[in-house]
């Protein structure tokens, strides 16, 4: 009788451990699927804005014969295409990392220099929206340069997009912290 009870307990324990392992795997698979859905929705949203801009600039090019404005609209289209390409590259980069085909390349990055470059790239949009950028501090981060730049681009682009006209975007850096 004692051996039978011990075997029953051992069998129950093994069944419990197998069920727990199966549950953990399924939970991780569902979390990954939710993450992919969120990523797909975010990417679709992020691609929609530049596509609408490109469409508007193309219509302006078609209707406007002013050479100065044609140059402006052409450059705006190229900038939006470049932005869309960077979004697609980000998704492909992330996909390669998930598949284990790519690893993070961590290096020390001067965030102030990187943010100054990103702000300079957005000068035209900042001027259009009458926005100023004020940066304080400095931070050295050990991170993957490509992913950090994409992250900061996204945060800065959202700040430019959603800031009230004629306001200041504050960028604060200290230690290993960046706040926009």
PDB file of C-alpha atoms in Angstrom:
ATOM      1  CA  UNK A   1       0.000   0.000   0.000  1.00  0.00           C
ATOM      2  CA  UNK A   2       2.834   2.431   0.846  1.00  0.00           C
ATOM      3  CA  UNK A   3       4.570   1.843  -2.486  1.00  0.00           C
ATOM      4  CA  UNK A   4       1.310   2.386  -4.351  1.00  0.00           C
ATOM      5  CA  UNK A   5       0.728   5.733  -2.622  1.00  0.00           C
ATOM      6  CA  UNK A   6       4.341   6.771  -3.280  1.00  0.00           C
ATOM      7  CA  UNK A   7       3.983   5.860  -6.967  1.00  0.00           C
ATOM      8  CA  UNK A   8       0.712   7.773  -7.159  1.00  0.00           C
ATOM      9  CA  UNK A   9       2.312  10.835  -5.567  1.00  0.00           C
ATOM     10  CA  UNK A  10       5.334  10.568  -7.855  1.00  0.00           C
ATOM     11  CA  UNK A  11       3.074  10.231 -10.907  1.00  0.00           C
ATOM     12  CA  UNK A  12       1.016  13.219  -9.770  1.00  0.00           C
ATOM     13  CA  UNK A  13       4.174  15.284  -9.210  1.00  0.00           C
ATOM     14  CA  UNK A  14       5.520  14.396 -12.664  1.00  0.00           C
ATOM     15  CA  UNK A  15       2.146  15.210 -14.276  1.00  0.00           C
ATOM     16  CA  UNK A  16       2.076  18.519 -12.408  1.00  0.00           C
ATOM     17  CA  UNK A  17       5.608  19.424 -13.552  1.00  0.00           C
ATOM     18  CA  UNK A  18       4.819  18.514 -17.172  1.00  0.00           C
ATOM     19  CA  UNK A  19       1.599  20.558 -17.038  1.00  0.00           C
ATOM     20  CA  UNK A  20       3.503  23.532 -15.536  1.00  0.00           C
ATOM     21  CA  UNK A  21       6.147  23.302 -18.272  1.00  0.00           C
ATOM     22  CA  UNK A  22       3.485  23.105 -20.980  1.00  0.00           C
ATOM     23  CA  UNK A  23       1.624  26.063 -19.460  1.00  0.00           C
ATOM     24  CA  UNK A  24       4.818  28.155 -19.355  1.00  0.00           C
ATOM     25  CA  UNK A  25       5.559  27.396 -23.006  1.00  0.00           C
ATOM     26  CA  UNK A  26       2.024  28.260 -24.106  1.00  0.00           C
ATOM     27  CA  UNK A  27       2.029  31.453 -22.062  1.00  0.00           C
ATOM     28  CA  UNK A  28       5.308  32.517 -23.714  1.00  0.00           C
ATOM     29  CA  UNK A  29       3.917  31.682 -27.164  1.00  0.00           C
ATOM     30  CA  UNK A  30       0.788  33.778 -26.493  1.00  0.00           C
ATOM     31  CA  UNK A  31       2.906  36.669 -25.205  1.00  0.00           C
ATOM     32  CA  UNK A  32       5.064  36.518 -28.341  1.00  0.00           C
ATOM     33  CA  UNK A  33       1.966  36.482 -30.538  1.00  0.00           C
ATOM     34  CA  UNK A  34       0.547  39.511 -28.705  1.00  0.00           C
ATOM     35  CA  UNK A  35       3.891  41.263 -29.139  1.00  0.00           C
ATOM     36  CA  UNK A  36       3.882  40.540 -32.878  1.00  0.00           C
ATOM     37  CA  UNK A  37       0.328  41.851 -33.235  1.00  0.00           C
ATOM     38  CA  UNK A  38       1.252  45.025 -31.384  1.00  0.00           C
ATOM     39  CA  UNK A  39       4.379  45.417 -33.507  1.00  0.00           C
ATOM     40  CA  UNK A  40       2.394  44.927 -36.723  1.00  0.00           C
ATOM     41  CA  UNK A  41      -0.227  47.479 -35.659  1.00  0.00           C
ATOM     42  CA  UNK A  42       2.448  49.969 -34.633  1.00  0.00           C
ATOM     43  CA  UNK A  43       4.342  49.511 -37.871  1.00  0.00           C
ATOM     44  CA  UNK A  44       1.182  49.950 -39.946  1.00  0.00           C
ATOM     45  CA  UNK A  45       0.383  53.143 -38.028  1.00  0.00           C
ATOM     46  CA  UNK A  46       3.952  54.439 -38.377  1.00  0.00           C
ATOM     47  CA  UNK A  47       3.955  53.768 -42.124  1.00  0.00           C
ATOM     48  CA  UNK A  48       0.553  55.363 -42.698  1.00  0.00           C
ATOM     49  CA  UNK A  49       1.655  58.884 -41.682  1.00  0.00           C
ATOM     50  CA  UNK A  50       4.575  59.173 -44.119  1.00  0.00           C
ATOM     51  CA  UNK A  51       2.472  57.623 -46.888  1.00  0.00           C
ATOM     52  CA  UNK A  52      -0.167  60.311 -46.396  1.00  0.00           C
ATOM     53  CA  UNK A  53       2.561  62.977 -46.455  1.00  0.00           C
ATOM     54  CA  UNK A  54       4.055  61.536 -49.634  1.00  0.00           C
ATOM     55  CA  UNK A  55       0.622  61.527 -51.230  1.00  0.00           C
ATOM     56  CA  UNK A  56       0.057  65.183 -50.318  1.00  0.00           C
ATOM     57  CA  UNK A  57       3.508  66.255 -51.494  1.00  0.00           C
ATOM     58  CA  UNK A  58       3.055  64.367 -54.775  1.00  0.00           C
ATOM     59  CA  UNK A  59      -0.266  66.134 -55.370  1.00  0.00           C
ATOM     60  CA  UNK A  60       1.411  69.472 -54.666  1.00  0.00           C
ATOM     61  CA  UNK A  61       4.199  68.590 -57.104  1.00  0.00           C
ATOM     62  CA  UNK A  62       1.632  67.731 -59.741  1.00  0.00           C
ATOM     63  CA  UNK A  63      -0.328  70.955 -59.242  1.00  0.00           C
ATOM     64  CA  UNK A  64       2.494  73.425 -58.528  1.00  0.00           C
ATOM     65  CA  UNK A  65       4.923  74.593 -61.189  1.00  0.00           C
ATOM     66  CA  UNK A  66       7.038  76.747 -58.836  1.00  0.00           C
ATOM     67  CA  UNK A  67      10.582  75.317 -59.009  1.00  0.00           C
ATOM     68  CA  UNK A  68      11.449  76.247 -55.414  1.00  0.00           C
ATOM     69  CA  UNK A  69       8.402  74.431 -54.072  1.00  0.00           C
ATOM     70  CA  UNK A  70       9.077  71.433 -56.322  1.00  0.00           C
ATOM     71  CA  UNK A  71      12.487  71.074 -54.707  1.00  0.00           C
ATOM     72  CA  UNK A  72      10.917  71.321 -51.245  1.00  0.00           C
ATOM     73  CA  UNK A  73       8.194  68.761 -52.031  1.00  0.00           C
ATOM     74  CA  UNK A  74      10.669  66.376 -53.687  1.00  0.00           C
ATOM     75  CA  UNK A  75      12.951  66.522 -50.646  1.00  0.00           C
ATOM     76  CA  UNK A  76       9.997  65.972 -48.312  1.00  0.00           C
ATOM     77  CA  UNK A  77       8.995  62.885 -50.303  1.00  0.00           C
ATOM     78  CA  UNK A  78      12.549  61.535 -50.159  1.00  0.00           C
ATOM     79  CA  UNK A  79      12.696  62.162 -46.387  1.00  0.00           C
ATOM     80  CA  UNK A  80       9.425  60.308 -45.839  1.00  0.00           C
ATOM     81  CA  UNK A  81      10.533  57.378 -47.999  1.00  0.00           C
ATOM     82  CA  UNK A  82      13.787  57.227 -46.029  1.00  0.00           C
ATOM     83  CA  UNK A  83      11.803  57.234 -42.762  1.00  0.00           C
ATOM     84  CA  UNK A  84       9.543  54.421 -44.015  1.00  0.00           C
ATOM     85  CA  UNK A  85      12.587  52.443 -45.090  1.00  0.00           C
ATOM     86  CA  UNK A  86      14.083  52.819 -41.610  1.00  0.00           C
ATOM     87  CA  UNK A  87      10.856  51.459 -40.066  1.00  0.00           C
ATOM     88  CA  UNK A  88      10.942  48.435 -42.358  1.00  0.00           C
ATOM     89  CA  UNK A  89      14.650  47.893 -41.617  1.00  0.00           C
ATOM     90  CA  UNK A  90      13.867  48.037 -37.897  1.00  0.00           C
ATOM     91  CA  UNK A  91      11.266  45.330 -38.201  1.00  0.00           C
ATOM     92  CA  UNK A  92      13.585  43.132 -40.281  1.00  0.00           C
ATOM     93  CA  UNK A  93      16.409  43.740 -37.792  1.00  0.00           C
ATOM     94  CA  UNK A  94      14.145  42.772 -34.891  1.00  0.00           C
ATOM     95  CA  UNK A  95      12.959  39.688 -36.748  1.00  0.00           C
ATOM     96  CA  UNK A  96      16.560  38.569 -37.313  1.00  0.00           C
ATOM     97  CA  UNK A  97      17.286  39.070 -33.619  1.00  0.00           C
ATOM     98  CA  UNK A  98      14.252  36.973 -32.647  1.00  0.00           C
ATOM     99  CA  UNK A  99      15.384  34.200 -34.966  1.00  0.00           C
ATOM    100  CA  UNK A 100      18.830  34.274 -33.385  1.00  0.00           C
ATOM    101  CA  UNK A 101      20.459  35.282 -36.661  1.00  0.00           C
ATOM    102  CA  UNK A 102      21.644  38.584 -35.236  1.00  0.00           C
ATOM    103  CA  UNK A 103      22.866  39.664 -31.850  1.00  0.00           C
ATOM    104  CA  UNK A 104      23.008  43.042 -30.182  1.00  0.00           C
ATOM    105  CA  UNK A 105      26.184  44.978 -30.887  1.00  0.00           C
ATOM    106  CA  UNK A 106      26.595  46.960 -27.702  1.00  0.00           C
ATOM    107  CA  UNK A 107      28.896  49.948 -27.732  1.00  0.00           C
ATOM    108  CA  UNK A 108      29.263  53.113 -25.700  1.00  0.00           C
ATOM    109  CA  UNK A 109      27.185  55.868 -27.264  1.00  0.00           C
ATOM    110  CA  UNK A 110      27.292  59.591 -26.559  1.00  0.00           C
ATOM    111  CA  UNK A 111      23.582  60.331 -26.488  1.00  0.00           C
ATOM    112  CA  UNK A 112      24.036  64.096 -26.658  1.00  0.00           C
ATOM    113  CA  UNK A 113      25.863  63.848 -29.996  1.00  0.00           C
ATOM    114  CA  UNK A 114      23.304  61.384 -31.309  1.00  0.00           C
ATOM    115  CA  UNK A 115      20.349  63.546 -30.252  1.00  0.00           C
ATOM    116  CA  UNK A 116      21.954  66.693 -31.697  1.00  0.00           C
ATOM    117  CA  UNK A 117      22.272  64.866 -35.032  1.00  0.00           C
ATOM    118  CA  UNK A 118      18.644  63.690 -34.877  1.00  0.00           C
ATOM    119  CA  UNK A 119      17.383  67.179 -34.009  1.00  0.00           C
ATOM    120  CA  UNK A 120      19.380  68.644 -36.920  1.00  0.00           C
ATOM    121  CA  UNK A 121      17.769  66.109 -39.266  1.00  0.00           C
ATOM    122  CA  UNK A 122      14.356  67.357 -38.120  1.00  0.00           C
ATOM    123  CA  UNK A 123      15.103  71.092 -38.401  1.00  0.00           C
ATOM    124  CA  UNK A 124      12.604  71.610 -41.216  1.00  0.00           C
ATOM    125  CA  UNK A 125       9.738  69.903 -39.384  1.00  0.00           C
ATOM    126  CA  UNK A 126      10.604  71.759 -36.177  1.00  0.00           C
ATOM    127  CA  UNK A 127      10.496  75.076 -38.041  1.00  0.00           C
ATOM    128  CA  UNK A 128       7.198  74.184 -39.729  1.00  0.00           C
ATOM    129  CA  UNK A 129       5.616  73.551 -36.312  1.00  0.00           C
ATOM    130  CA  UNK A 130       7.463  76.498 -34.707  1.00  0.00           C
ATOM    131  CA  UNK A 131       9.052  74.166 -32.159  1.00  0.00           C
ATOM    132  CA  UNK A 132      12.302  74.537 -30.285  1.00  0.00           C
ATOM    133  CA  UNK A 133      14.379  71.775 -28.743  1.00  0.00           C
ATOM    134  CA  UNK A 134      16.182  72.387 -25.490  1.00  0.00           C
ATOM    135  CA  UNK A 135      18.772  69.806 -24.420  1.00  0.00           C
ATOM    136  CA  UNK A 136      20.357  69.547 -21.002  1.00  0.00           C
ATOM    137  CA  UNK A 137      22.943  67.164 -19.628  1.00  0.00           C
ATOM    138  CA  UNK A 138      24.699  64.262 -21.238  1.00  0.00           C
ATOM    139  CA  UNK A 139      24.542  60.496 -20.983  1.00  0.00           C
ATOM    140  CA  UNK A 140      26.803  57.689 -22.069  1.00  0.00           C
ATOM    141  CA  UNK A 141      24.894  54.495 -22.775  1.00  0.00           C
ATOM    142  CA  UNK A 142      26.129  51.045 -23.637  1.00  0.00           C
ATOM    143  CA  UNK A 143      23.602  49.896 -26.220  1.00  0.00           C
ATOM    144  CA  UNK A 144      23.088  48.701 -29.766  1.00  0.00           C
ATOM    145  CA  UNK A 145      23.617  51.909 -31.780  1.00  0.00           C
ATOM    146  CA  UNK A 146      21.062  51.066 -34.466  1.00  0.00           C
ATOM    147  CA  UNK A 147      18.298  50.201 -32.022  1.00  0.00           C
ATOM    148  CA  UNK A 148      19.023  53.181 -29.758  1.00  0.00           C
ATOM    149  CA  UNK A 149      18.930  55.553 -32.726  1.00  0.00           C
ATOM    150  CA  UNK A 150      15.631  54.079 -33.892  1.00  0.00           C
ATOM    151  CA  UNK A 151      14.194  54.399 -30.404  1.00  0.00           C
ATOM    152  CA  UNK A 152      15.283  58.029 -30.052  1.00  0.00           C
ATOM    153  CA  UNK A 153      14.028  58.809 -33.584  1.00  0.00           C
ATOM    154  CA  UNK A 154      10.629  57.436 -32.685  1.00  0.00           C
ATOM    155  CA  UNK A 155      10.443  59.392 -29.421  1.00  0.00           C
ATOM    156  CA  UNK A 156      11.645  62.602 -31.046  1.00  0.00           C
ATOM    157  CA  UNK A 157       9.309  62.208 -34.030  1.00  0.00           C
ATOM    158  CA  UNK A 158       6.364  61.689 -31.677  1.00  0.00           C
ATOM    159  CA  UNK A 159       7.378  64.761 -29.681  1.00  0.00           C
ATOM    160  CA  UNK A 160       7.497  66.834 -32.888  1.00  0.00           C
ATOM    161  CA  UNK A 161       4.214  65.378 -34.098  1.00  0.00           C
ATOM    162  CA  UNK A 162       2.225  65.831 -30.881  1.00  0.00           C
ATOM    163  CA  UNK A 163       3.754  68.950 -29.306  1.00  0.00           C
ATOM    164  CA  UNK A 164       1.597  72.039 -29.365  1.00  0.00           C
ATOM    165  CA  UNK A 165       2.660  74.568 -31.970  1.00  0.00           C
ATOM    166  CA  UNK A 166       5.175  77.190 -30.815  1.00  0.00           C
ATOM    167  CA  UNK A 167       6.385  75.225 -27.755  1.00  0.00           C
ATOM    168  CA  UNK A 168       9.670  73.735 -26.581  1.00  0.00           C
ATOM    169  CA  UNK A 169      10.558  70.060 -26.565  1.00  0.00           C
ATOM    170  CA  UNK A 170      12.778  69.381 -23.549  1.00  0.00           C
ATOM    171  CA  UNK A 171      15.403  66.656 -23.776  1.00  0.00           C
ATOM    172  CA  UNK A 172      17.098  65.836 -20.479  1.00  0.00           C
ATOM    173  CA  UNK A 173      19.993  63.435 -20.159  1.00  0.00           C
ATOM    174  CA  UNK A 174      21.775  62.254 -17.025  1.00  0.00           C
ATOM    175  CA  UNK A 175      23.714  59.153 -16.151  1.00  0.00           C
ATOM    176  CA  UNK A 176      21.920  56.376 -18.044  1.00  0.00           C
ATOM    177  CA  UNK A 177      18.618  58.188 -18.398  1.00  0.00           C
ATOM    178  CA  UNK A 178      17.081  60.124 -21.269  1.00  0.00           C
ATOM    179  CA  UNK A 179      13.808  61.976 -20.983  1.00  0.00           C
ATOM    180  CA  UNK A 180      12.036  63.687 -23.918  1.00  0.00           C
TER     181      UNK A 180
END
